[in-house]
Short mmCIF file of C-alpha atoms in Angstrom, two decimals:
data_model
loop_
_atom_site.label_atom_id
_atom_site.label_comp_id
_atom_site.label_asym_id
_atom_site.label_seq_id
_atom_site.Cartn_x
_atom_site.Cartn_y
_atom_site.Cartn_z
CA MET A 175 -20.67 12.72 -34.95
CA SER A 176 -21.91 15.58 -37.08
CA GLY A 177 -20.42 15.62 -40.56
CA SER A 178 -20.24 11.87 -40.66
CA SER A 179 -22.33 9.52 -42.73
CA TYR A 180 -24.65 8.57 -39.79
CA ASP A 181 -27.22 11.21 -40.81
CA GLU A 182 -30.71 10.10 -39.93
CA THR A 183 -30.51 6.35 -39.79
CA ILE A 184 -27.79 3.79 -39.42
CA GLN A 185 -27.82 1.60 -42.43
CA PHE A 186 -25.84 -1.44 -43.32
CA ARG A 187 -26.10 -4.16 -45.87
CA ALA A 188 -27.76 -7.05 -44.09
CA GLY A 189 -27.24 -10.35 -45.79
CA ALA A 190 -27.15 -13.40 -43.66
CA GLU A 191 -27.89 -11.26 -40.65
CA LYS A 192 -31.21 -10.11 -42.13
CA GLU A 193 -32.19 -13.63 -43.09
CA ALA A 194 -31.29 -14.79 -39.55
CA ALA A 195 -33.51 -12.09 -38.08
CA GLU A 196 -36.36 -13.06 -40.35
CA LEU A 197 -35.91 -16.70 -39.50
CA LEU A 198 -36.01 -15.95 -35.77
CA ASP A 199 -39.13 -13.85 -36.30
CA GLU A 200 -40.67 -16.82 -38.03
CA VAL A 201 -39.76 -19.53 -35.58
CA HIS A 202 -40.04 -17.66 -32.25
CA ILE A 203 -43.49 -17.79 -30.76
CA GLY A 204 -45.01 -14.34 -30.98
CA GLY A 205 -42.26 -13.23 -33.33
CA VAL A 206 -39.45 -10.77 -32.47
CA ASN A 207 -39.21 -7.03 -32.73
CA VAL A 208 -36.33 -6.77 -35.14
CA SER A 209 -36.00 -3.00 -34.87
CA GLU A 210 -35.89 -3.12 -31.08
CA LEU A 211 -33.40 -5.99 -31.32
CA ALA A 212 -31.15 -4.02 -33.58
CA ARG A 213 -31.35 -0.96 -31.39
CA THR A 214 -30.47 -2.89 -28.25
CA GLY A 215 -27.78 -4.80 -30.04
CA LEU A 216 -26.24 -1.64 -31.35
CA VAL A 217 -26.11 -0.03 -27.87
CA GLU A 218 -24.54 -3.20 -26.46
CA MET A 219 -21.90 -3.29 -29.21
CA LEU A 220 -21.15 0.40 -28.89
CA ARG A 221 -20.50 -0.01 -25.12
CA ARG A 222 -18.44 -3.09 -25.74
CA SER A 223 -16.35 -1.23 -28.29
CA LEU A 224 -15.43 1.50 -25.80
CA ASP A 225 -12.14 1.10 -24.07
CA GLU A 226 -11.34 2.86 -20.76
CA GLN A 227 -9.71 5.83 -22.48
CA ASP A 228 -12.82 6.21 -24.72
CA GLU A 229 -15.02 6.21 -21.68
CA ILE A 230 -12.95 8.94 -20.07
CA THR A 231 -12.96 11.04 -23.25
CA VAL A 232 -16.70 10.68 -23.61
CA TYR A 233 -17.32 11.69 -19.98
CA GLU A 234 -15.00 14.66 -20.33
CA ARG A 235 -16.91 15.88 -23.39
CA TYR A 236 -20.24 15.27 -21.69
CA SER A 237 -19.22 17.20 -18.57
CA ARG A 238 -18.07 20.09 -20.75
CA GLY A 239 -21.51 20.15 -22.44
CA GLU A 240 -20.21 19.09 -25.80
CA ILE A 241 -22.28 15.89 -25.84
CA ASP A 242 -26.02 15.57 -24.98
CA GLU A 243 -26.81 13.54 -21.92
CA ASP A 244 -28.89 11.02 -23.85
CA VAL A 245 -25.97 10.34 -26.21
CA ALA A 246 -23.51 10.08 -23.31
CA ARG A 247 -25.98 7.75 -21.58
CA VAL A 248 -26.05 5.42 -24.58
CA LEU A 249 -22.29 4.98 -24.17
CA LEU A 250 -21.81 5.23 -20.43
CA GLY A 251 -25.16 4.10 -19.03
CA GLU A 252 -25.50 4.17 -15.28
CA LYS A 253 -21.86 5.33 -14.94
CA ILE A 254 -23.19 8.82 -15.31
CA ASP A 255 -25.43 8.53 -12.26
CA GLN A 256 -22.63 6.88 -10.28
CA MET A 257 -20.35 9.84 -10.92
CA GLU A 258 -22.97 12.13 -9.35
CA ALA A 259 -23.38 9.81 -6.33
CA GLU A 260 -19.64 9.76 -5.86
CA LYS A 261 -19.40 13.51 -6.03
CA ASP A 262 -22.06 13.86 -3.31
CA ALA A 263 -20.20 11.39 -1.09
CA PHE A 264 -16.97 13.25 -1.46
CA GLU A 265 -18.56 16.59 -0.77
CA SER A 266 -20.09 15.15 2.41
CA ALA A 267 -16.68 13.85 3.48
CA MET A 268 -15.09 17.24 2.81
CA GLU A 269 -17.28 18.83 5.42
CA ARG A 270 -15.63 16.79 8.14
CA ASP A 271 -12.77 18.12 10.25
CA THR A 272 -9.92 16.40 8.37
CA SER A 273 -7.45 17.16 11.18
CA ALA A 274 -9.09 14.28 13.04
CA PHE A 275 -7.46 11.92 10.59
CA LEU A 276 -3.92 13.05 11.26
CA ALA A 277 -1.54 11.01 13.33
CA ASP A 278 -0.96 13.85 15.79
CA SER A 279 -4.53 14.40 16.67
CA ASP A 280 -5.50 10.78 16.96
CA GLY A 281 -6.64 9.35 20.28
CA GLU A 282 -6.74 12.77 21.90
CA MET B 176 -3.80 -7.47 17.89
CA ALA B 177 -7.26 -7.19 19.41
CA SER B 178 -6.10 -4.15 21.33
CA ASP B 179 -5.15 -2.20 18.19
CA PRO B 180 -6.75 1.16 18.22
CA ARG B 181 -9.50 2.02 15.75
CA HIS B 182 -8.80 5.30 13.96
CA PRO B 183 -11.71 7.16 12.34
CA LEU B 184 -10.36 6.43 8.79
CA LEU B 185 -10.71 2.91 7.47
CA ALA B 186 -9.10 1.81 4.20
CA ASP B 187 -9.07 -1.36 2.09
CA THR B 188 -6.30 -3.09 0.19
CA SER B 189 -6.69 -1.48 -3.29
CA SER B 190 -7.15 1.98 -1.78
CA LEU B 191 -3.88 1.66 0.18
CA ILE B 192 -1.99 0.32 -2.89
CA ALA B 193 -3.32 3.25 -4.97
CA VAL B 194 -1.88 5.85 -2.60
CA ALA B 195 1.28 3.88 -1.89
CA ASN B 196 2.17 4.19 -5.59
CA THR B 197 1.92 7.99 -5.61
CA ASP B 198 4.80 10.41 -4.98
CA GLN B 199 3.02 11.49 -1.78
CA TRP B 200 3.30 8.12 -0.09
CA ASP B 201 5.93 9.09 2.45
CA VAL B 202 4.00 12.14 3.65
CA LEU B 203 0.77 10.20 3.74
CA ALA B 204 2.19 7.26 5.68
CA GLU B 205 3.78 9.57 8.24
CA SER B 206 0.91 12.03 8.62
CA LEU B 207 -2.27 9.95 8.55
CA ALA B 208 -3.61 7.65 11.24
CA LEU B 209 -5.77 5.00 9.65
CA THR B 210 -7.02 1.48 10.16
CA THR B 211 -7.20 -1.54 7.95
CA THR B 212 -8.06 -5.21 8.61
CA ASN B 213 -5.98 -8.36 8.99
CA VAL B 214 -7.71 -9.69 5.84
CA CYS B 215 -6.53 -6.66 3.77
CA LYS B 216 -3.08 -7.16 5.23
CA HIS B 217 -3.19 -10.72 4.06
CA GLU B 218 -4.20 -9.58 0.55
CA LEU B 219 -1.19 -7.23 0.49
CA GLN B 220 1.06 -10.19 1.52
CA ASN B 221 -0.48 -12.25 -1.29
CA HIS B 222 0.32 -9.54 -3.83
CA VAL B 223 3.95 -9.59 -2.71
CA ASN B 224 4.30 -13.34 -2.63
CA SER B 225 2.53 -14.13 -5.94
CA ASN B 226 4.33 -11.46 -7.99
CA THR B 227 8.01 -12.30 -7.24
CA HIS B 228 9.20 -11.86 -10.82
CA ALA B 229 6.75 -9.23 -12.07
CA PRO B 230 8.21 -7.32 -15.05
CA GLU B 231 8.98 -3.62 -14.77
CA GLY B 232 6.00 -1.47 -15.58
CA SER B 233 3.47 -4.28 -15.27
CA ARG B 234 0.26 -4.27 -13.28
CA GLU B 235 1.66 -7.03 -11.11
CA GLN B 236 4.72 -5.03 -10.28
CA TYR B 237 2.53 -2.04 -9.37
CA LEU B 238 0.50 -4.23 -6.98
CA LYS B 239 3.65 -5.73 -5.51
CA ARG B 240 5.49 -2.40 -4.98
CA GLY B 241 2.44 -0.72 -3.45
CA SER B 242 1.78 -3.70 -1.15
CA GLN B 243 5.38 -3.81 0.05
CA ARG B 244 5.32 -0.18 0.98
CA VAL B 245 2.08 -0.53 2.90
CA LEU B 246 3.16 -3.66 4.67
CA ALA B 247 6.48 -2.15 5.72
CA HIS B 248 4.61 0.76 7.21
CA LEU B 249 2.04 -1.42 8.98
CA ASP B 250 4.85 -3.48 10.55
CA ASP B 251 6.77 -0.42 11.64
CA GLU B 252 6.48 -0.10 15.42
CA SER B 253 6.53 3.66 15.32
CA SER B 254 3.65 3.81 12.70
CA SER B 255 0.32 5.29 13.77
CA TRP B 256 -1.54 2.92 11.51
CA SER B 257 -3.50 0.00 12.94
CA CYS B 258 -4.72 -3.33 11.76
CA VAL B 259 -7.80 -4.86 13.33
CA THR B 260 -8.62 -8.57 13.36
CA VAL B 261 -11.90 -9.62 11.77
CA VAL B 262 -13.47 -12.91 12.90
CA PRO B 263 -14.66 -15.14 11.21
CA ARG B 264 -12.20 -14.41 8.48
CA PRO B 265 -13.81 -14.10 5.04
CA HIS B 266 -12.19 -15.78 2.02
CA GLY B 267 -12.31 -15.37 -1.76
CA PRO B 268 -11.67 -12.53 -4.20
CA ASP B 269 -13.78 -10.00 -2.21
CA ALA B 270 -12.40 -11.00 1.19
CA GLY B 271 -10.96 -7.50 1.87
CA GLU B 272 -14.21 -5.83 1.11
CA GLU B 273 -16.14 -8.36 3.14
CA SER B 274 -13.78 -7.84 6.11
CA LEU B 275 -14.53 -4.08 6.04
CA LYS B 276 -18.25 -4.90 6.06
CA GLN B 277 -17.78 -7.16 9.07
CA GLU B 278 -15.75 -4.60 10.89
CA LEU B 279 -18.27 -1.90 10.17
CA SER B 280 -21.20 -4.04 11.22
CA GLU B 281 -19.59 -4.47 14.67
CA HIS B 282 -17.67 -1.23 15.13
CA GLY B 283 -19.32 1.23 12.73
CA ASP B 284 -19.46 3.97 15.41
CA SER B 285 -15.64 4.05 15.50
CA TYR B 286 -15.38 5.29 11.92
CA GLN B 287 -16.10 8.51 10.08
CA VAL B 288 -14.73 7.83 6.56
CA VAL B 289 -14.11 4.60 4.63
CA SER B 290 -11.87 4.58 1.58
CA LEU B 291 -12.19 1.99 -1.18
CA LEU B 292 -10.92 2.13 -4.76
CA ASP B 293 -13.56 -0.13 -6.33
CA GLY B 294 -16.80 1.58 -7.26
CA ALA B 295 -19.04 -1.46 -6.80
CA ALA B 296 -17.50 -2.01 -3.34
CA ARG B 297 -18.16 1.55 -2.36
CA ARG B 298 -21.80 1.28 -3.33
CA SER B 299 -22.14 -1.97 -1.49
CA ILE B 300 -20.65 -0.56 1.74
CA ARG B 301 -22.73 2.63 1.36
CA ARG B 302 -25.86 0.43 1.57
CA LEU B 303 -24.54 -1.22 4.75
CA VAL B 304 -23.86 2.24 6.25
CA ASP B 305 -27.36 3.35 5.35
CA ASP B 306 -28.91 0.19 6.77
CA HIS B 307 -27.17 0.71 10.11
CA GLY B 308 -27.74 4.44 10.15
CA TYR B 309 -24.07 5.21 10.58
CA ASP B 310 -22.64 8.62 10.04
CA ILE B 311 -19.86 7.47 7.69
CA ASP B 312 -18.85 8.70 4.24
CA VAL B 313 -17.59 6.15 1.73
CA VAL B 314 -15.17 7.59 -0.78
CA GLY B 315 -12.23 6.76 -3.06
CA PRO B 316 -8.49 7.02 -2.18
CA PRO B 317 -8.10 10.64 -3.43
CA TYR B 318 -9.71 11.54 -0.13
CA LEU B 319 -6.61 10.38 1.68
CA LEU B 320 -4.60 12.79 -0.43
CA TYR B 321 -7.26 15.46 0.16
CA VAL B 322 -6.72 15.16 3.93
CA LEU B 323 -3.05 16.06 3.33
CA PHE B 324 -3.97 18.93 1.03
CA ASP B 325 -6.66 20.24 3.45
CA ASN B 326 -4.11 20.31 6.24
CA GLU B 327 -1.51 21.94 4.05
CA LEU B 328 0.89 18.98 4.17
CA ILE B 329 1.01 18.82 0.41
CA SER B 330 0.53 21.61 -2.25
CA LYS B 331 -2.24 21.81 -4.86
CA ALA B 332 0.18 20.75 -7.57
CA GLU B 333 1.22 17.65 -5.54
CA PHE B 334 -2.44 16.76 -4.93
CA CYS B 335 -3.24 17.10 -8.57
CA GLU B 336 -0.21 15.16 -9.78
CA ALA B 337 -0.77 12.31 -7.29
CA SER B 338 -4.42 12.06 -8.22
CA GLY B 339 -3.57 12.22 -11.96
CA GLU B 340 -1.19 9.32 -11.47
CA MET B 341 -4.17 7.28 -10.15
CA ILE B 342 -6.05 7.89 -13.42
CA ARG B 343 -3.05 6.69 -15.39
CA THR B 344 -2.63 3.48 -13.44
CA GLU B 345 -6.26 2.63 -12.72
CA GLY B 346 -8.04 3.61 -15.97
CA TRP B 347 -11.74 4.32 -15.56
CA THR B 348 -11.75 3.26 -11.91
CA GLY B 349 -9.04 5.85 -11.14
CA TYR B 350 -10.79 8.39 -13.33
CA GLU B 351 -14.08 7.93 -11.49
CA VAL B 352 -12.59 8.50 -8.04
CA VAL B 353 -10.31 11.35 -9.10
CA LYS B 354 -12.85 13.17 -11.18
CA TYR B 355 -15.38 13.48 -8.46
CA ALA B 356 -12.67 14.60 -6.01
CA TRP B 357 -11.66 17.37 -8.41
CA ALA B 358 -15.33 18.26 -9.05
CA SER B 359 -15.95 18.56 -5.35
CA ILE B 360 -13.04 20.57 -4.04
CA PRO B 361 -13.05 22.27 -6.64
CA VAL B 362 -9.48 22.42 -7.72
CA ASP B 363 -8.36 23.22 -11.23
CA CYS B 364 -5.63 20.76 -12.05
CA SER B 365 -5.34 21.66 -15.73
CA GLU B 366 -2.20 23.71 -15.17
CA PHE B 367 -0.40 20.75 -13.63
CA LEU B 368 -1.45 17.89 -15.83
CA ASP B 369 -0.98 16.74 -19.40
CA ASP B 370 -3.80 16.67 -21.86
CA ASP B 371 -3.78 12.87 -21.91
CA ILE B 372 -5.15 12.92 -18.37
CA LEU B 373 -7.71 15.55 -19.15
CA PRO B 374 -8.68 14.70 -22.80
CA PRO B 375 -9.57 17.59 -25.14
#
């Protein structure tokens, strides 16, 4: 998202959210890593915000090299690896003699 | 039904519905010899029975129309498709997938390629295939169209358009299966399809 306002850090005015995080840090045994919590929460919300058409668009841009893999991975997660596995499976199936699947040749 | 032949191509409910809704259905039904299970057939019948008043253009209508086409073909005496009976019969939302697993566990050597639309189901059956050491590829329904294309029964344009239709109707699931098919062949479908299928 170059040219946007997300330059180096993502910032937002945290009112009650910040107080809630501080409260949790205080009451939870051993405290909580608020930064890690925010990062994980952001990834989760980003993925949840994606509809199917967004996913397709992101993958298209990633496969054309317009988006870095780590960025695509934030949004698509393991779906990236699954696409590769599916490609391998299809390529393997393509090596078969497909005429064996035709009605005429069956049972011969 | 126990004497039904086992063809080397095995397909599940959603995979059959996906191809039945493409423009290449008639060629596909006539040209391929494939096998499905009695449980998948039952799922097809359920789609027809439970969607009697499905509105035009709805997902329910899509499932109903595809199921009707497949059932009519399975019941056609002259069809080269077969339906094998799986015992004991699995139940529940994944019954079709489970029936394929049961069939493969007992008769895995009869099959070369299994087609399923759902990605999680493919991964699950791939694990079963690995565990049994079978020589079986587990792929999405575009492979059924690819068999037609590879045997020159449909053109490249027809292959692209039918696959593109799957993306439109199945969202990410359709995209996943079609994209890897296109990447593998490789076939450039950009000249046949709108930009909304292949986003800028």
